[in-house]
Amino acid sequence: MLRKPAALITGASGEIGHGLITRLADDGSRTIITLDLRPLEPELGRLVQHEFAGSILETNLLERILSEYEVDLVFHLAALLSTRSEFTPVTAHQVNVEGTMNLLEFAQKEGESHGRPVVFLYPSSIAAYGMPDLDTKARAGRVKEDDFNTPSTMYGCNKLYCEQLGRYYARHYKQLSAEPLAGKVDFRCIRFPGLISAVTVPSGGTSDFAPEMIHAAAQGEPYA
């Protein structure tokens, strides 16, 4: 008996995860499973078949998910954000790069197992860009995808590198093997600007002051 395909959402308790879970539940074509350090709010948890509590660095946990579900769609939202990454760059590399590598390898194994590519959605960031000074920024005008890919933050470095990792898994994975293994991961990526969180209050991002101000105003509280 064929298993119903599943969507895996890492970092599901954040703002994007809230919207994704609701949308996928309305669609109903996939089982929804999540992986996060924090539990979901009860009303969201009811829409999910299984909440896995843990880290994307726990490869044994990923192996368990691999054995129990047929995942054909991954939303990899888990990350250590920009401000926290500057204070703890080694930890940021572990979570943002090694964690992403674990998820890409997970998707590769899933793709090899059930014979079709796993769609891997990766939210990158405009932190992948970097300009040497404000004068250059003022002259640059509209910036293309491949322009100024010289990030100056750990978070930006992590995101840019993981974009390249995704391209490698999609197009060049183990390219010296006797049999072609690339194409099992359908990697898709978008560089987001700062996101305004309507439901959740974010933490750890450089631009978090904006949604924090909005949330405070909505509750009639001062913001300092």
One Martini backbone bead per residue (centre of mass of N, CA, C, O) as a GRO file, in nm:
protein
  224
    1MET     BB    1   0.095   0.038   0.024
    2LEU     BB    2   0.067   0.360  -0.028
    3ARG     BB    3   0.192   0.644   0.082
    4LYS     BB    4   0.132   0.942   0.189
    5PRO     BB    5   0.242   1.225   0.123
    6ALA     BB    6   0.489   1.449   0.269
    7ALA     BB    7   0.535   1.739   0.474
    8LEU     BB    8   0.824   1.920   0.576
    9ILE     BB    9   0.868   2.133   0.869
   10THR     BB   10   1.099   2.355   0.965
   11GLY     BB   11   1.047   2.586   1.191
   12ALA     BB   12   0.715   2.593   1.242
   13SER     BB   13   0.670   2.824   1.483
   14GLY     BB   14   0.673   3.040   1.291
   15GLU     BB   15   0.534   3.251   1.072
   16ILE     BB   16   0.549   3.076   0.814
   17GLY     BB   17   0.452   2.812   0.943
   18HIS     BB   18   0.165   2.895   1.004
   19GLY     BB   19   0.075   2.937   0.707
   20LEU     BB   20   0.154   2.660   0.594
   21ILE     BB   21  -0.018   2.472   0.762
   22THR     BB   22  -0.290   2.588   0.679
   23ARG     BB   23  -0.257   2.548   0.371
   24LEU     BB   24  -0.199   2.240   0.370
   25ALA     BB   25  -0.459   2.158   0.516
   26ASP     BB   26  -0.656   2.268   0.301
   27ASP     BB   27  -0.552   2.086   0.072
   28GLY     BB   28  -0.493   1.762   0.174
   29SER     BB   29  -0.252   1.597   0.004
   30ARG     BB   30  -0.083   1.604   0.279
   31THR     BB   31   0.114   1.521   0.514
   32ILE     BB   32   0.200   1.673   0.829
   33ILE     BB   33   0.532   1.760   0.935
   34THR     BB   34   0.745   1.844   1.219
   35LEU     BB   35   1.050   2.045   1.308
   36ASP     BB   36   1.123   2.141   1.650
   37LEU     BB   37   1.203   2.286   1.956
   38ARG     BB   38   0.912   2.390   1.947
   39PRO     BB   39   0.596   2.394   2.009
   40LEU     BB   40   0.292   2.407   1.903
   41GLU     BB   41   0.013   2.536   1.882
   42PRO     BB   42  -0.276   2.372   1.932
   43GLU     BB   43  -0.428   2.463   1.665
   44LEU     BB   44  -0.188   2.357   1.487
   45GLY     BB   45  -0.133   2.069   1.595
   46ARG     BB   46  -0.408   1.951   1.477
   47LEU     BB   47  -0.287   1.967   1.164
   48VAL     BB   48  -0.077   1.756   1.263
   49GLN     BB   49   0.052   1.439   1.273
   50HIS     BB   50   0.370   1.521   1.348
   51GLU     BB   51   0.575   1.618   1.620
   52PHE     BB   52   0.912   1.692   1.612
   53ALA     BB   53   1.142   1.704   1.875
   54GLY     BB   54   1.415   1.906   1.758
   55SER     BB   55   1.707   1.893   1.561
   56ILE     BB   56   1.881   1.935   1.254
   57LEU     BB   57   2.144   1.790   1.395
   58GLU     BB   58   1.969   1.521   1.422
   59THR     BB   59   2.020   1.244   1.238
   60ASN     BB   60   1.846   1.029   1.381
   61LEU     BB   61   1.578   1.180   1.341
   62LEU     BB   62   1.586   1.188   1.033
   63GLU     BB   63   1.589   0.880   0.999
   64ARG     BB   64   1.313   0.835   1.121
   65ILE     BB   65   1.150   0.998   0.919
   66LEU     BB   66   1.244   0.836   0.672
   67SER     BB   67   1.109   0.559   0.776
   68GLU     BB   68   0.796   0.680   0.824
   69TYR     BB   69   0.816   0.870   0.560
   70GLU     BB   70   0.702   1.026   0.245
   71VAL     BB   71   0.894   1.277   0.141
   72ASP     BB   72   0.823   1.554  -0.117
   73LEU     BB   73   0.830   1.808   0.096
   74VAL     BB   74   1.041   2.093   0.184
   75PHE     BB   75   1.050   2.325   0.463
   76HIS     BB   76   1.336   2.523   0.543
   77LEU     BB   77   1.318   2.736   0.836
   78ALA     BB   78   1.548   2.675   1.006
   79ALA     BB   79   1.725   2.924   1.213
   80LEU     BB   80   1.984   3.152   1.270
   81LEU     BB   81   1.979   3.469   1.306
   82SER     BB   82   2.151   3.756   1.257
   83THR     BB   83   2.218   3.860   1.543
   84ARG     BB   84   2.290   3.586   1.675
   85SER     BB   85   2.515   3.513   1.467
   86GLU     BB   86   2.718   3.737   1.562
   87PHE     BB   87   2.751   3.620   1.860
   88THR     BB   88   2.735   3.300   1.720
   89PRO     BB   89   2.904   3.184   1.458
   90VAL     BB   90   2.943   2.880   1.507
   91THR     BB   91   2.650   2.808   1.561
   92ALA     BB   92   2.544   2.920   1.296
   93HIS     BB   93   2.692   2.722   1.116
   94GLN     BB   94   2.571   2.467   1.228
   95VAL     BB   95   2.272   2.535   1.170
   96ASN     BB   96   2.272   2.673   0.875
   97VAL     BB   97   2.464   2.457   0.736
   98GLU     BB   98   2.461   2.171   0.861
   99GLY     BB   99   2.154   2.155   0.874
  100THR     BB  100   2.107   2.185   0.569
  101MET     BB  101   2.274   1.943   0.486
  102ASN     BB  102   2.096   1.736   0.628
  103LEU     BB  103   1.838   1.802   0.460
  104LEU     BB  104   1.955   1.743   0.180
  105GLU     BB  105   2.027   1.448   0.240
  106PHE     BB  106   1.745   1.364   0.308
  107ALA     BB  107   1.621   1.433   0.029
  108GLN     BB  108   1.801   1.248  -0.135
  109LYS     BB  109   1.709   0.982  -0.004
  110GLU     BB  110   1.413   1.012  -0.073
  111GLY     BB  111   1.448   1.027  -0.382
  112GLU     BB  112   1.581   0.747  -0.406
  113SER     BB  113   1.352   0.580  -0.272
  114HIS     BB  114   1.084   0.702  -0.457
  115GLY     BB  115   1.184   0.817  -0.759
  116ARG     BB  116   1.155   1.133  -0.682
  117PRO     BB  117   1.166   1.449  -0.646
  118VAL     BB  118   1.244   1.676  -0.392
  119VAL     BB  119   1.100   1.948  -0.271
  120PHE     BB  120   1.307   2.242  -0.188
  121LEU     BB  121   1.247   2.498   0.041
  122TYR     BB  122   1.445   2.808   0.053
  123PRO     BB  123   1.506   3.073   0.278
  124SER     BB  124   1.656   3.334   0.204
  125SER     BB  125   1.858   3.645   0.178
  126ILE     BB  126   1.965   3.979   0.151
  127ALA     BB  127   2.228   3.908   0.316
  128ALA     BB  128   2.386   3.803   0.056
  129TYR     BB  129   2.445   4.085   0.038
  130GLY     BB  130   2.726   4.326  -0.040
  131MET     BB  131   2.866   4.645   0.043
  132PRO     BB  132   3.134   4.858   0.098
  133ASP     BB  133   2.936   5.119   0.070
  134LEU     BB  134   2.713   5.383   0.043
  135ASP     BB  135   2.796   5.482  -0.237
  136THR     BB  136   2.752   5.216  -0.384
  137LYS     BB  137   2.455   5.189  -0.309
  138ALA     BB  138   2.358   5.455  -0.450
  139ARG     BB  139   2.468   5.355  -0.748
  140ALA     BB  140   2.340   5.066  -0.809
  141GLY     BB  141   2.050   5.019  -0.787
  142ARG     BB  142   1.952   4.760  -0.936
  143VAL     BB  143   1.975   4.428  -0.817
  144LYS     BB  144   2.104   4.135  -0.893
  145GLU     BB  145   2.156   3.816  -0.804
  146ASP     BB  146   2.490   3.835  -0.884
  147ASP     BB  147   2.520   4.084  -0.715
  148PHE     BB  148   2.700   4.144  -0.442
  149ASN     BB  149   2.821   3.849  -0.325
  150THR     BB  150   2.938   4.005  -0.024
  151PRO     BB  151   2.899   3.930   0.269
  152SER     BB  152   2.919   4.068   0.627
  153THR     BB  153   2.762   3.828   0.748
  154MET     BB  154   2.702   3.526   0.876
  155TYR     BB  155   2.418   3.487   0.766
  156GLY     BB  156   2.486   3.558   0.471
  157CYS     BB  157   2.699   3.340   0.430
  158ASN     BB  158   2.517   3.101   0.488
  159LYS     BB  159   2.302   3.152   0.268
  160LEU     BB  160   2.485   3.154   0.018
  161TYR     BB  161   2.603   2.871   0.055
  162CYS     BB  162   2.325   2.717   0.053
  163GLU     BB  163   2.258   2.783  -0.234
  164GLN     BB  164   2.497   2.615  -0.347
  165LEU     BB  165   2.419   2.347  -0.225
  166GLY     BB  166   2.150   2.320  -0.372
  167ARG     BB  167   2.271   2.321  -0.657
  168TYR     BB  168   2.440   2.071  -0.621
  169TYR     BB  169   2.213   1.867  -0.557
  170ALA     BB  170   2.049   1.925  -0.824
  171ARG     BB  171   2.317   1.898  -1.047
  172HIS     BB  172   2.609   1.757  -0.894
  173TYR     BB  173   2.573   1.503  -0.740
  174LYS     BB  174   2.810   1.290  -0.751
  175GLN     BB  175   2.950   1.331  -1.056
  176LEU     BB  176   3.162   1.067  -1.041
  177SER     BB  177   2.965   0.865  -1.071
  178ALA     BB  178   2.850   0.604  -1.256
  179GLU     BB  179   2.576   0.711  -1.153
  180PRO     BB  180   2.330   0.925  -1.160
  181LEU     BB  181   2.221   1.148  -0.867
  182ALA     BB  182   2.101   1.378  -0.972
  183GLY     BB  183   1.767   1.523  -0.922
  184LYS     BB  184   1.641   1.451  -0.624
  185VAL     BB  185   1.662   1.768  -0.591
  186ASP     BB  186   1.426   2.042  -0.583
  187PHE     BB  187   1.564   2.344  -0.576
  188ARG     BB  188   1.429   2.630  -0.393
  189CYS     BB  189   1.472   2.997  -0.399
  190ILE     BB  190   1.445   3.289  -0.176
  191ARG     BB  191   1.505   3.635  -0.118
  192PHE     BB  192   1.441   3.781   0.167
  193PRO     BB  193   1.337   4.019   0.340
  194GLY     BB  194   1.199   4.167   0.574
  195LEU     BB  195   0.966   4.039   0.805
  196ILE     BB  196   0.626   4.077   0.889
  197SER     BB  197   0.482   3.983   1.187
  198ALA     BB  198   0.143   3.908   1.263
  199VAL     BB  199   0.150   3.664   1.486
  200THR     BB  200   0.444   3.657   1.558
  201VAL     BB  201   0.729   3.701   1.766
  202PRO     BB  202   1.032   3.769   1.697
  203SER     BB  203   1.386   3.642   1.711
  204GLY     BB  204   1.723   3.745   1.604
  205GLY     BB  205   1.669   3.991   1.422
  206THR     BB  206   1.747   4.295   1.285
  207SER     BB  207   1.422   4.370   1.198
  208ASP     BB  208   1.235   4.319   1.462
  209PHE     BB  209   1.137   4.606   1.544
  210ALA     BB  210   0.895   4.632   1.356
  211PRO     BB  211   0.698   4.409   1.467
  212GLU     BB  212   0.722   4.502   1.761
  213MET     BB  213   0.582   4.775   1.720
  214ILE     BB  214   0.313   4.664   1.610
  215HIS     BB  215   0.237   4.487   1.851
  216ALA     BB  216   0.239   4.713   2.062
  217ALA     BB  217   0.024   4.893   1.928
  218ALA     BB  218  -0.209   4.677   1.925
  219GLN     BB  219  -0.182   4.667   2.262
  220GLY     BB  220  -0.117   4.958   2.383
  221GLU     BB  221   0.201   4.968   2.393
  222PRO     BB  222   0.504   5.050   2.459
  223TYR     BB  223   0.813   5.133   2.277
  224ALA     BB  224   1.187   5.075   2.339
   0.00000   0.00000   0.00000
